Coordinates of C-alpha atoms and ligand atoms in Angstrom, one line a residue:
Chain A
M1 CA 59.1 -1.5 154.8
A2 CA 58.4 -4.9 154.1
K3 CA 56.4 -6.0 156.9
K4 CA 53.4 -3.9 155.2
L5 CA 53.8 -5.1 151.6
R6 CA 50.8 -7.6 150.7
G7 CA 51.8 -10.4 148.0
E8 CA 54.4 -12.3 146.9
F9 CA 56.3 -10.9 143.9
F10 CA 57.1 -7.0 143.6
I11 CA 60.2 -5.0 141.2
L12 CA 62.0 -2.7 143.6
S13 CA 61.7 0.8 141.8
A14 CA 62.7 4.6 143.0
N15 CA 62.8 8.1 141.3
D16 CA 66.6 8.9 140.0
L17 CA 67.7 12.0 142.9
R18 CA 69.1 14.5 140.3
T19 CA 66.6 14.3 137.3
G20 CA 63.3 12.3 138.8
E21 CA 63.0 9.6 136.4
V22 CA 61.0 7.2 137.6
V23 CA 63.8 3.8 138.0
F24 CA 63.9 0.2 138.3
L25 CA 66.1 -2.1 140.4
T26 CA 68.1 -3.9 137.5
E27 CA 70.8 -6.9 137.3
K28 CA 72.8 -4.0 136.3
G29 CA 71.6 -0.8 138.6
W30 CA 68.4 1.5 138.3
S31 CA 67.0 1.1 135.1
V32 CA 64.6 3.5 133.2
N33 CA 63.3 0.0 131.8
S34 CA 60.8 -2.0 133.6
S35 CA 61.1 -5.0 131.4
E36 CA 64.5 -5.5 133.1
A37 CA 64.0 -5.1 136.7
T38 CA 64.9 -8.0 138.4
I39 CA 62.4 -9.7 140.2
I40 CA 61.6 -10.1 144.3
K41 CA 60.0 -12.6 146.5
I42 CA 58.7 -11.7 149.7
D43 CA 61.1 -13.1 151.0
Q44 CA 63.9 -11.1 149.4
V45 CA 61.9 -7.8 150.8
D46 CA 64.8 -6.9 153.5
K47 CA 68.4 -8.1 151.3
F48 CA 66.7 -5.8 148.4
Q49 CA 65.8 -2.7 150.7
A50 CA 69.4 -2.8 152.2
I51 CA 70.5 -1.7 148.6
S52 CA 68.4 0.7 148.3
D53 CA 69.0 2.1 150.9
R54 CA 71.7 2.4 150.2
D55 CA 71.2 4.0 146.8
E56 CA 69.7 6.2 148.7
K57 CA 72.5 7.3 150.4
K58 CA 75.2 7.9 147.5
C59 CA 72.5 10.3 146.6
I60 CA 71.4 7.6 143.1
I61 CA 67.5 7.7 144.0
V62 CA 65.1 8.6 146.2
S63 CA 61.6 7.5 147.9
S64 CA 62.2 3.4 146.5
K65 CA 59.2 1.5 147.3
F66 CA 58.7 -1.9 146.0
V67 CA 56.1 -2.4 143.1
E68 CA 53.6 -5.7 143.6
L69 CA 53.2 -8.0 140.5
D70 CA 50.0 -10.1 139.7
E71 CA 50.4 -13.9 139.2
N72 CA 51.6 -12.8 135.3
R73 CA 54.8 -10.8 136.4
K74 CA 53.0 -7.6 135.4
I75 CA 52.8 -4.2 137.3
K76 CA 49.7 -4.8 139.3
S77 CA 48.0 -1.2 140.7
L78 CA 47.4 1.0 137.7
R79 CA 49.4 4.3 140.0
D80 CA 52.5 1.7 139.2
K81 CA 51.2 1.0 135.6
I82 CA 51.1 5.2 135.2
R83 CA 54.2 4.9 137.1
N84 CA 55.8 3.2 134.7
S85 CA 54.6 3.9 131.7
G86 CA 54.1 7.3 131.7
L87 CA 51.2 10.2 130.9
T88 CA 47.7 8.3 129.8
F89 CA 46.8 10.5 127.7
K90 CA 48.8 12.7 125.2
I91 CA 50.6 16.7 125.7
Chain B
M1 CA 51.4 46.0 138.3
Y2 CA 53.3 45.3 141.6
K3 CA 56.9 46.2 141.6
Y4 CA 59.3 45.1 143.8
S5 CA 61.5 46.9 146.4
E6 CA 64.8 46.9 146.9
K7 CA 64.2 44.5 150.4
D8 CA 61.7 42.2 148.3
K9 CA 64.8 42.3 145.2
S10 CA 66.7 41.2 148.0
I11 CA 65.0 38.9 149.7
I12 CA 64.3 37.1 146.7
E13 CA 67.7 37.1 146.3
S14 CA 69.6 35.4 148.9
R15 CA 66.3 32.9 149.5
T16 CA 67.6 31.7 145.8
K17 CA 71.4 31.2 146.3
Q18 CA 70.2 29.4 149.9
F19 CA 68.0 26.8 148.2
K20 CA 71.0 26.8 145.8
N21 CA 73.2 26.0 148.7
Q22 CA 70.6 23.1 150.1
V23 CA 70.4 22.4 146.3
Q24 CA 74.1 21.6 145.9
R25 CA 74.1 19.6 149.7
R26 CA 71.7 17.3 149.1
L27 CA 73.3 16.1 145.9
N28 CA 76.6 15.4 147.5
G29 CA 75.0 13.8 150.1
Q30 CA 75.4 16.3 153.0
L31 CA 71.5 16.8 153.7
S32 CA 69.5 13.8 153.8
E33 CA 66.0 13.6 152.0
E34 CA 64.4 14.2 155.6
E35 CA 66.4 16.8 155.7
F36 CA 66.1 18.3 152.5
K37 CA 62.4 17.1 151.8
P38 CA 60.9 20.5 154.4
L39 CA 63.8 22.6 152.7
R40 CA 62.4 22.4 149.0
L41 CA 58.5 22.1 150.3
M42 CA 59.4 25.8 150.6
N43 CA 60.5 26.5 147.2
G44 CA 57.6 25.2 146.0
L45 CA 59.2 21.5 144.9
Y46 CA 57.5 18.3 145.0
L47 CA 58.4 15.0 144.3
Q48 CA 55.2 14.1 142.2
L49 CA 54.4 10.4 140.3
H50 CA 56.3 10.7 137.4
A51 CA 58.8 13.8 138.2
Y52 CA 59.7 16.5 140.4
M53 CA 57.4 19.1 139.9
L54 CA 57.9 23.2 140.8
R55 CA 54.8 25.5 141.6
V56 CA 55.9 28.8 140.9
A57 CA 54.0 31.8 142.7
I58 CA 51.6 34.5 140.8
P59 CA 50.5 36.2 143.4
Y60 CA 47.0 36.9 143.2
G61 CA 47.2 35.6 139.1
E62 CA 48.4 39.0 137.7
L63 CA 51.2 38.5 135.1
S64 CA 53.6 41.2 133.3
S65 CA 53.8 39.9 129.3
S66 CA 57.9 40.0 130.3
Q67 CA 57.1 37.3 133.0
L68 CA 54.7 35.1 130.7
R69 CA 58.4 35.4 128.3
K70 CA 60.0 33.9 131.2
L71 CA 58.0 30.7 131.7
A72 CA 57.5 29.8 128.2
F73 CA 61.8 30.5 128.6
I74 CA 62.5 27.8 131.6
A75 CA 59.6 26.0 129.9
E76 CA 61.2 24.9 126.9
K77 CA 64.7 25.1 128.3
F78 CA 64.4 23.4 131.0
D79 CA 60.8 21.5 131.7
R80 CA 59.2 19.9 128.2
G81 CA 58.1 23.4 126.7
Y82 CA 54.9 23.7 128.5
G83 CA 53.5 24.8 131.9
H84 CA 50.3 24.0 134.1
F85 CA 47.8 26.8 135.3
T86 CA 46.3 25.9 138.9
T87 CA 43.6 26.7 141.1
R88 CA 44.7 29.5 143.3
Q89 CA 46.4 30.8 140.4
N90 CA 49.5 29.9 140.0
I91 CA 51.4 27.5 137.4
Q92 CA 53.3 24.5 137.3
F93 CA 56.4 22.8 135.9
N94 CA 56.4 19.1 135.8
W95 CA 59.5 17.7 134.6
P96 CA 62.5 19.9 136.6
K97 CA 65.7 17.9 137.1
L98 CA 66.6 18.5 140.6
P99 CA 69.8 20.9 140.0
D100 CA 68.5 22.7 137.6
V101 CA 65.9 24.2 140.1
P102 CA 68.4 26.3 141.3
D103 CA 68.7 28.2 137.6
I104 CA 64.9 28.0 137.3
L105 CA 64.6 29.9 140.4
H106 CA 67.2 33.0 139.2
E107 CA 66.2 33.2 136.4
L108 CA 62.3 33.5 138.0
S109 CA 63.7 36.2 140.2
K110 CA 65.0 38.5 137.7
V111 CA 61.1 39.5 136.3
E112 CA 60.0 39.4 140.6
M113 CA 58.4 36.3 140.1
H114 CA 59.5 32.8 142.9
A115 CA 58.4 30.1 144.1
I116 CA 58.3 30.5 148.1
Q117 CA 54.9 30.0 150.4
T118 CA 53.7 27.2 147.4
S119 CA 54.0 24.6 149.5
G120 CA 54.1 23.7 153.1
N121 CA 51.7 24.8 156.1
C122 CA 52.3 28.0 155.6
I123 CA 50.1 31.5 154.3
R124 CA 49.9 30.4 150.4
N125 CA 49.8 32.4 147.0
I126 CA 46.4 35.4 148.0
S127 CA 43.9 34.9 145.3
S128 CA 41.8 37.5 143.6
D129 CA 38.8 37.7 141.4
H130 CA 40.8 37.8 138.1
L131 CA 38.3 40.5 136.9
A132 CA 39.8 43.3 139.7
G133 CA 40.3 46.8 138.9
I134 CA 38.7 45.3 135.4
T135 CA 35.2 45.5 136.1
I136 CA 32.1 47.5 136.9
D137 CA 30.4 45.8 139.5
E138 CA 34.0 46.5 142.3
I139 CA 33.3 48.5 145.1
E140 CA 37.0 48.6 145.6
D141 CA 40.2 47.2 143.2
P142 CA 41.3 44.1 145.5
R143 CA 44.6 43.5 144.1
P144 CA 46.2 45.6 146.4
W145 CA 44.9 44.8 149.7
C146 CA 45.9 40.6 148.6
E147 CA 49.6 42.7 148.2
I148 CA 49.3 44.0 151.4
I149 CA 48.6 40.7 152.3
R150 CA 51.7 39.2 150.9
Q151 CA 53.9 41.7 151.8
W152 CA 52.9 40.5 155.7
S153 CA 52.5 36.6 155.1
T154 CA 56.0 36.4 153.4
F155 CA 58.5 34.5 155.7
H156 CA 56.0 35.7 158.2
P157 CA 58.2 34.1 161.8
E158 CA 54.9 33.3 163.6
F159 CA 53.5 31.3 160.5
S160 CA 55.7 29.9 159.0
F161 CA 54.7 26.4 161.0
L162 CA 51.0 26.5 161.3
P163 CA 48.9 23.1 161.9
R164 CA 48.3 23.3 157.5
K165 CA 48.4 25.2 155.0
F166 CA 46.8 28.4 154.4
K167 CA 44.4 30.2 152.0
I168 CA 43.2 33.8 151.5
A169 CA 41.1 35.4 148.9
V170 CA 39.9 39.1 148.7
I171 CA 37.0 40.1 146.6
G172 CA 36.2 43.5 145.9
S173 CA 32.9 43.1 144.2
K174 CA 29.1 41.0 145.4
K175 CA 29.4 38.6 142.8
D176 CA 32.5 36.4 143.9
R177 CA 34.4 34.9 141.0
A178 CA 37.4 33.7 144.0
A179 CA 35.6 31.3 145.8
M180 CA 36.1 32.8 148.2
L181 CA 34.3 30.9 150.2
V182 CA 35.9 28.1 150.6
H183 CA 39.1 29.8 151.6
D184 CA 40.9 29.5 155.1
I185 CA 39.9 33.1 155.3
G186 CA 37.3 35.1 152.7
L187 CA 37.6 39.0 152.6
R188 CA 34.6 41.1 150.5
L189 CA 35.3 45.0 150.3
I190 CA 31.8 46.2 151.5
K191 CA 31.0 49.5 151.9
K192 CA 29.0 50.9 155.1
D193 CA 28.5 54.3 155.5
K194 CA 30.0 56.0 152.7
E195 CA 33.7 53.9 154.4
I196 CA 35.1 51.1 152.7
G197 CA 36.2 47.9 154.7
F198 CA 36.1 44.7 154.6
E199 CA 33.5 41.5 155.7
V200 CA 35.3 38.4 157.0
F201 CA 35.3 35.3 156.3
V202 CA 36.7 32.0 157.8
G203 CA 37.1 28.6 158.1
G204 CA 35.9 27.6 154.5
G205 CA 37.9 24.8 152.6
Q206 CA 37.1 21.6 151.0
G207 CA 39.2 18.6 150.9
R208 CA 37.7 15.3 153.4
T209 CA 35.7 17.9 154.7
P210 CA 34.3 20.7 152.5
I211 CA 32.2 23.3 154.7
I212 CA 31.4 26.3 153.2
A213 CA 33.3 29.9 155.2
K214 CA 31.0 31.6 158.1
K215 CA 31.1 35.5 159.0
I216 CA 33.2 36.5 161.3
K217 CA 32.9 40.1 161.0
N218 CA 30.3 42.3 159.2
F219 CA 32.5 45.1 159.2
L220 CA 36.3 45.9 159.6
Q221 CA 38.0 48.6 158.7
K222 CA 40.6 49.2 156.7
K223 CA 43.6 49.6 159.0
D224 CA 42.9 47.3 161.1
L225 CA 43.0 44.5 158.6
L226 CA 46.9 42.8 159.1
N227 CA 46.1 42.9 162.4
Y228 CA 42.4 40.8 162.7
L229 CA 44.5 38.6 160.6
E230 CA 47.0 38.5 163.0
A231 CA 44.5 37.6 165.7
I232 CA 42.5 34.6 164.0
L233 CA 46.1 33.4 163.1
N234 CA 47.2 33.7 166.5
T235 CA 44.1 31.5 167.4
Y236 CA 44.2 29.2 164.9
N237 CA 48.1 28.5 166.2
Q238 CA 47.7 28.6 169.5
E239 CA 44.0 26.0 169.5
G240 CA 44.4 24.0 166.5
R241 CA 45.5 20.7 165.6
R242 CA 48.6 19.2 164.9
D243 CA 48.1 15.7 166.4
N244 CA 45.9 14.3 162.8
I245 CA 46.9 16.0 159.7
Y246 CA 42.7 15.4 158.7
K247 CA 41.8 17.9 161.9
A248 CA 44.2 20.2 161.7
R249 CA 42.7 23.0 159.2
I250 CA 40.7 26.2 160.7
K251 CA 37.7 25.2 158.8
I252 CA 37.9 22.0 162.1
L253 CA 39.0 24.3 164.9
V254 CA 35.5 26.8 163.7
K255 CA 33.3 23.9 162.9
E256 CA 34.7 22.1 166.5
L257 CA 34.2 25.6 168.7
G258 CA 31.5 27.3 167.0
I259 CA 31.8 30.6 165.2
E260 CA 30.8 32.8 168.2
K261 CA 33.3 30.6 170.4
F262 CA 35.8 31.8 168.0
K263 CA 34.6 35.0 167.5
L264 CA 35.4 35.1 171.4
L265 CA 38.6 34.0 171.3
V266 CA 39.7 36.6 168.1
D267 CA 38.5 39.2 169.9
E268 CA 40.2 39.2 172.7
N269 CA 43.4 38.1 170.6
F270 CA 42.6 41.3 168.7
K271 CA 42.5 43.2 171.6
K272 CA 45.6 42.1 173.4
L273 CA 48.2 41.3 171.0
S274 CA 47.0 44.3 168.7
D275 CA 50.1 46.5 167.4
K276 CA 49.6 49.9 166.4
N277 CA 52.8 48.4 163.9
L278 CA 50.5 46.8 162.1
E279 CA 47.9 49.0 161.1
I280 CA 47.5 50.6 158.1
D281 CA 47.7 54.0 157.5
K282 CA 46.6 56.1 154.4
V283 CA 49.5 57.3 153.5
S284 CA 50.9 52.9 153.1
I285 CA 47.8 52.0 151.5
D286 CA 47.6 55.3 148.9
K287 CA 51.3 54.0 147.7
I288 CA 50.2 49.8 147.0
F289 CA 47.3 51.9 145.6
S290 CA 49.7 53.4 143.1
F291 CA 50.6 50.4 141.7
F292 CA 47.0 49.0 140.3
T293 CA 46.4 52.1 138.7
L294 CA 44.7 51.4 135.1
P295 CA 46.9 51.3 131.9
E296 CA 46.1 54.4 129.9
L297 CA 42.9 53.9 128.5
K298 CA 40.6 56.4 126.3
P299 CA 37.3 56.5 126.8
N300 CA 35.5 55.8 123.3
S301 CA 32.7 54.6 121.7
H302 CA 34.2 51.7 119.5
K303 CA 31.6 48.7 120.1
V304 CA 33.1 45.1 119.5
Q305 CA 32.8 44.4 115.9
I306 CA 30.8 42.1 114.1
H307 CA 31.8 39.9 111.5
K308 CA 29.7 37.4 109.3
N309 CA 32.0 35.1 110.8
K310 CA 29.8 32.7 113.1
E311 CA 33.0 31.1 114.3
Y312 CA 34.0 34.4 115.7
N313 CA 30.7 35.6 116.8
E314 CA 30.3 32.7 119.1
W315 CA 33.3 33.4 120.1
V316 CA 32.8 37.2 121.1
T317 CA 29.3 36.2 122.9
Q318 CA 30.7 33.9 124.9
N319 CA 34.6 34.8 126.0
T320 CA 34.5 38.6 125.8
L321 CA 33.5 40.8 128.6
S322 CA 32.9 44.9 129.1
H323 CA 34.9 46.5 130.3
K324 CA 34.6 49.5 132.9
V325 CA 36.6 51.5 130.6
S326 CA 33.4 52.4 127.7
G327 CA 35.3 51.0 123.8
Y328 CA 37.3 48.0 125.6
S329 CA 36.5 44.2 126.4
I330 CA 38.1 41.6 129.3
V331 CA 39.3 38.6 127.3
H332 CA 38.8 35.4 128.3
I333 CA 41.5 33.0 126.5
S334 CA 40.0 29.5 127.7
L335 CA 42.9 26.5 128.3
K336 CA 39.7 24.4 127.4
S337 CA 39.9 23.4 123.8
A338 CA 38.5 19.6 123.3
N339 CA 40.9 16.9 124.2
H340 CA 43.4 19.4 125.4
P341 CA 44.3 19.3 129.7
P342 CA 42.9 22.2 131.3
G343 CA 45.2 24.9 132.5
D344 CA 47.9 22.8 130.2
I345 CA 49.9 26.1 127.7
S346 CA 52.6 24.6 125.6
S347 CA 55.9 27.5 125.4
Q348 CA 55.2 28.0 122.6
Q349 CA 51.6 29.5 123.0
M350 CA 53.2 31.3 126.0
M351 CA 55.8 33.2 124.1
A352 CA 53.1 34.2 121.6
L353 CA 50.7 34.9 124.1
S354 CA 53.5 37.3 126.1
K355 CA 53.8 39.6 122.4
I356 CA 49.6 39.0 122.0
S357 CA 49.3 40.8 125.2
E358 CA 51.9 43.6 124.9
D359 CA 50.1 43.9 121.2
F360 CA 46.8 44.5 122.2
S361 CA 46.3 44.1 126.3
F362 CA 48.7 46.6 127.5
S363 CA 50.9 43.7 128.0
E364 CA 49.1 43.0 131.0
I365 CA 48.0 38.8 131.7
R366 CA 45.8 37.3 134.1
V367 CA 45.4 33.5 135.2
T368 CA 41.7 33.0 136.6
H369 CA 41.9 30.3 139.4
E370 CA 39.1 28.2 136.5
Q371 CA 43.1 28.2 134.4
N372 CA 41.8 30.4 131.8
L373 CA 43.8 33.3 131.2
I374 CA 42.5 36.3 130.3
L375 CA 43.5 39.6 128.4
P376 CA 42.5 42.3 130.8
H377 CA 41.9 45.0 128.4
V378 CA 41.4 45.0 124.9
E379 CA 40.4 47.6 122.9
N380 CA 37.5 46.7 120.7
K381 CA 38.3 48.1 117.7
N382 CA 40.4 45.6 118.1
I383 CA 39.2 42.2 118.9
Y384 CA 38.4 40.6 115.4
K385 CA 42.5 41.5 115.0
L386 CA 43.0 39.4 118.7
W387 CA 40.6 36.3 117.6
I388 CA 42.8 35.8 114.7
E389 CA 45.5 35.6 115.8
L390 CA 44.6 33.6 119.0
K391 CA 43.0 31.4 116.4
K392 CA 46.5 30.6 115.1
L393 CA 47.2 29.8 118.5
S394 CA 44.4 27.1 119.1
L395 CA 43.1 29.8 121.8
A396 CA 40.2 31.0 120.5
T397 CA 37.9 28.2 122.1
P398 CA 34.5 29.7 122.5
N399 CA 33.2 27.9 126.2
I400 CA 34.5 29.9 129.3
G401 CA 31.6 29.0 131.5
L402 CA 30.1 26.7 129.4
I403 CA 30.7 22.7 130.0
S404 CA 33.6 22.0 128.9
D405 CA 35.5 24.6 130.7
T406 CA 35.9 22.1 133.4
I407 CA 38.0 22.7 136.2
C408 CA 40.6 20.0 136.6
C409 CA 43.3 19.2 139.2
P410 CA 46.5 16.8 138.0
G411 CA 45.0 13.4 139.1
M412 CA 46.7 10.2 139.0
D413 CA 48.6 11.3 135.6
Y414 CA 51.2 13.2 137.6
C415 CA 50.0 13.3 141.1
A416 CA 51.2 10.8 143.9
L417 CA 48.1 11.2 145.7
A418 CA 45.2 10.6 144.1
T419 CA 42.7 7.9 144.2
A420 CA 41.5 8.3 140.2
R421 CA 42.3 9.7 136.9
S422 CA 41.5 13.3 135.9
I423 CA 43.0 14.2 132.8
P424 CA 41.2 11.7 130.4
I425 CA 38.0 12.3 132.7
S426 CA 38.1 16.2 131.5
Q427 CA 39.2 15.1 128.0
K428 CA 36.1 13.2 127.2
I429 CA 33.9 15.9 128.5
S430 CA 35.3 18.1 126.7
N431 CA 35.0 16.1 123.9
H432 CA 31.6 14.9 124.2
F433 CA 30.3 18.0 124.5
K434 CA 32.7 20.0 122.1
S435 CA 29.2 21.5 120.2
F436 CA 29.2 25.4 121.0
S437 CA 25.6 24.7 119.8
D438 CA 24.2 21.9 122.7
Q439 CA 26.2 23.2 125.4
K440 CA 25.2 26.8 125.1
I441 CA 21.8 24.8 125.7
L442 CA 23.1 23.5 128.6
G443 CA 23.5 27.2 129.4
D444 CA 26.4 28.3 132.4
L445 CA 27.2 24.9 133.7
K446 CA 30.3 23.8 136.1
I447 CA 31.9 20.9 136.0
K448 CA 34.7 20.6 137.9
I449 CA 36.7 17.1 138.5
S450 CA 39.0 16.2 141.4
G451 CA 41.5 13.2 141.3
C452 CA 41.2 12.4 145.1
I453 CA 39.5 13.6 148.3
N454 CA 42.0 16.9 148.5
A455 CA 39.9 18.2 146.5
C456 CA 42.2 20.2 144.3
G457 CA 40.2 20.1 141.1
H458 CA 36.8 21.9 143.5
H459 CA 35.1 19.1 142.8
H460 CA 32.8 19.8 146.2
V461 CA 32.1 23.3 144.9
G462 CA 31.1 22.1 141.3
N463 CA 27.9 22.2 139.6
I464 CA 27.9 18.9 138.7
G465 CA 31.4 17.5 140.7
I466 CA 33.1 14.5 140.1
L467 CA 35.4 13.0 142.3
G468 CA 37.9 10.1 141.2
L469 CA 38.4 7.4 143.7
D470 CA 39.4 3.3 144.2
R471 CA 37.7 0.6 144.5
N472 CA 39.7 -2.2 144.6
G473 CA 42.0 -1.2 141.8
Q474 CA 39.3 -0.2 139.5
E475 CA 39.1 3.8 138.8
F476 CA 35.1 5.0 139.8
Y477 CA 34.4 8.3 139.3
Q478 CA 31.5 9.5 142.6
I479 CA 29.2 12.5 141.3
T480 CA 28.0 15.5 144.0
L481 CA 25.4 17.4 142.4
G482 CA 24.2 21.2 143.3
G483 CA 27.4 22.4 144.2
S484 CA 28.9 26.3 143.8
A485 CA 31.6 28.5 144.3
K486 CA 30.0 31.6 143.5
E487 CA 28.5 34.4 146.1
D488 CA 25.5 32.0 147.2
A489 CA 28.0 29.2 147.3
S490 CA 27.2 25.7 148.1
I491 CA 28.2 22.1 148.8
G492 CA 27.9 19.5 145.9
E493 CA 25.2 16.9 147.6
I494 CA 26.2 12.7 146.6
V495 CA 23.9 11.4 143.8
G496 CA 24.2 7.7 144.9
P497 CA 26.9 4.8 144.4
S498 CA 29.9 5.9 141.9
F499 CA 30.4 5.2 138.8
P500 CA 33.5 2.9 136.0
E501 CA 34.9 5.5 133.9
S502 CA 33.0 3.8 130.5
K503 CA 29.5 4.6 132.2
L504 CA 30.6 7.7 133.0
I505 CA 29.4 9.7 130.1
D506 CA 26.7 8.6 130.1
A507 CA 25.8 9.4 133.3
I508 CA 25.8 12.8 133.3
N509 CA 24.3 13.2 129.7
T510 CA 20.8 11.7 132.0
I511 CA 21.7 14.0 134.5
L512 CA 21.7 17.0 131.8
N513 CA 18.3 15.0 130.2
T514 CA 16.6 15.3 133.8
Y515 CA 18.1 18.8 134.0
K516 CA 16.9 19.7 130.4
K517 CA 13.4 18.4 130.7
N518 CA 12.4 20.3 134.7
K519 CA 13.8 22.9 133.1
K520 CA 11.1 25.9 133.3
K521 CA 12.5 28.9 130.4
K522 CA 15.7 29.1 128.6
T523 CA 17.4 31.0 130.6
E524 CA 16.6 28.7 134.0
D525 CA 20.5 26.8 134.3
F526 CA 21.4 24.0 135.8
L527 CA 21.9 25.2 139.3
S528 CA 18.7 26.7 139.9
V529 CA 16.3 23.6 138.5
F530 CA 18.8 21.4 140.4
R531 CA 17.9 24.0 143.8
R532 CA 14.2 23.8 143.1
V533 CA 13.6 20.8 142.3
G534 CA 16.1 18.6 144.4
I535 CA 18.6 15.5 143.6
K536 CA 15.9 13.1 144.4
E537 CA 14.4 13.3 140.5
F538 CA 18.0 13.2 139.6
K539 CA 18.9 10.1 141.6
K540 CA 15.6 8.9 140.1
D541 CA 17.4 9.1 136.9
L542 CA 20.3 7.8 137.1
Y543 CA 19.2 4.7 139.4
D544 CA 15.4 3.3 139.0
N545 CA 15.5 1.4 136.1
T546 CA 19.3 0.0 136.9
Ligands
LIG1 S1 42.7 16.6 144.3 FE1 44.0 14.3 145.0 S2 44.9 13.8 143.3 FE2 44.0 16.4 142.3 S3 45.6 16.9 142.4 FE3 44.9 17.3 145.1 S4 46.2 16.5 145.4 FE4 46.5 15.3 143.2

């Protein structure tokens, strides 16, 4: 996964295996709150990939991915922004 | 309506139990995601952008009141209080939790529903004309044929791992209300020398390579239907590409071989593989047809009531049609009110509609591929009363077939494959064009919106098609013009460079102005004008001066 990444800073995201909810890796574990997410430098990606693999095996999360951040350390792509903040319209 | 046999029931029950066990094994780590994914997909369970999504099959779009009530219950208890009707006449729940899914499937099985073959490279839900069996222009009711195909294709061992997904539609009229010509196989019931049989079309589809299906057989006898379908599927299974997902659909095979060569291969397979056991005899046909008789309607001379109420009159004009039995109407329920995500319905609305269908329409409801609902048999004398009830539920928007009746896929708000959002675009359109009189001036007009080239929102066959694109991280929208999903099906032409969201409504307005100024008579619709004047006129107005 690390080889395909572009960008310098990331946060690690996944879906909670049981609920499907979008979660982010924080210092205290997985949280739905992206503002608490640990910021990961490109050269730390392998280390965090291992954490993600471990937690996938433990059946905590599924479908993990590194989310690229922009120069202001905000989520860069629209898809990831929507994943983080939810639907862009009212139901 | 078809009722499950004991065999159907036991198949569904054992599949539900089997999946419960698979979920358990996934949750306790005995199955990895890689192992579990194909199993969950076989049961209609996807993992989308924010959550799991469960797609439930509604065979040929037909629902009973108890099934709709069950869907309402599921939406309320296991999801976020709503469901979404799709362009394959199915329903999706967008937020189920994995441990709950076996319970949901168990609840569904109690009302003879399931989520089997709503995903994966198999034969998907057979779709049909939402007016099947109730319209005057029909040669024969296509639903029994859908059911015969459903039974044959469910768990068919040879067709569970096709090169790609496979979609079949059956219609019974000259008019195509089921987008039959953009299906892998399209079947139309026709009459030849007093015998009813099928015209067979193959290799239609949308997605990355949109193609209108080609006719492969002028007349197929009813008894041969399943053998002929097997011959097509076998040819596809043998020759279809598995090395490249973008070239794996049958439409590419038909295109590459040419229809004549493909037909030869199918005919060879038909001769070689035809199985006497698959021939359908009259007794089995009659048995299936017996499930699809009309309820006890009493023909009468009541006309639809006229009222002083303008809103009611607008709704009657736009949302009701004559039933084939005099004194009754077919009522469309629009799921496209202004600002509303197309095809979405709340659990309260479903629950109330279930009761309404019992009071007004013999407990029957249908789902259209255009993401609306139908009450198929409403007595004319009850139409006003029904309108009052629907209005209380915000289900009386008078816009069927008008510009705000958009088809729209979930797009980037839900879908992991999307390149742009589509629901907010449809909301903008329905909000901008909400005046009934303005919409009436524009007449019949189909806008269809997809959030990526997979085209679940049928944009290729929209009179105006809108495709969401990602241009360097920005959402842009490509417009196609002149598409149609009807009997005169055509693929829309790209009008030119795409537009950012902020300019899209202006672009649509310009297109509509070009239409209006070129219209020769009041009744000439958008598609006719487009076909007469061509794309150049529209291009000129859209892009010159910019
Ligand atoms: S068209 Fe694309 S974005 Fe829309 S539902 Fe299909 S795959 Fe998702």
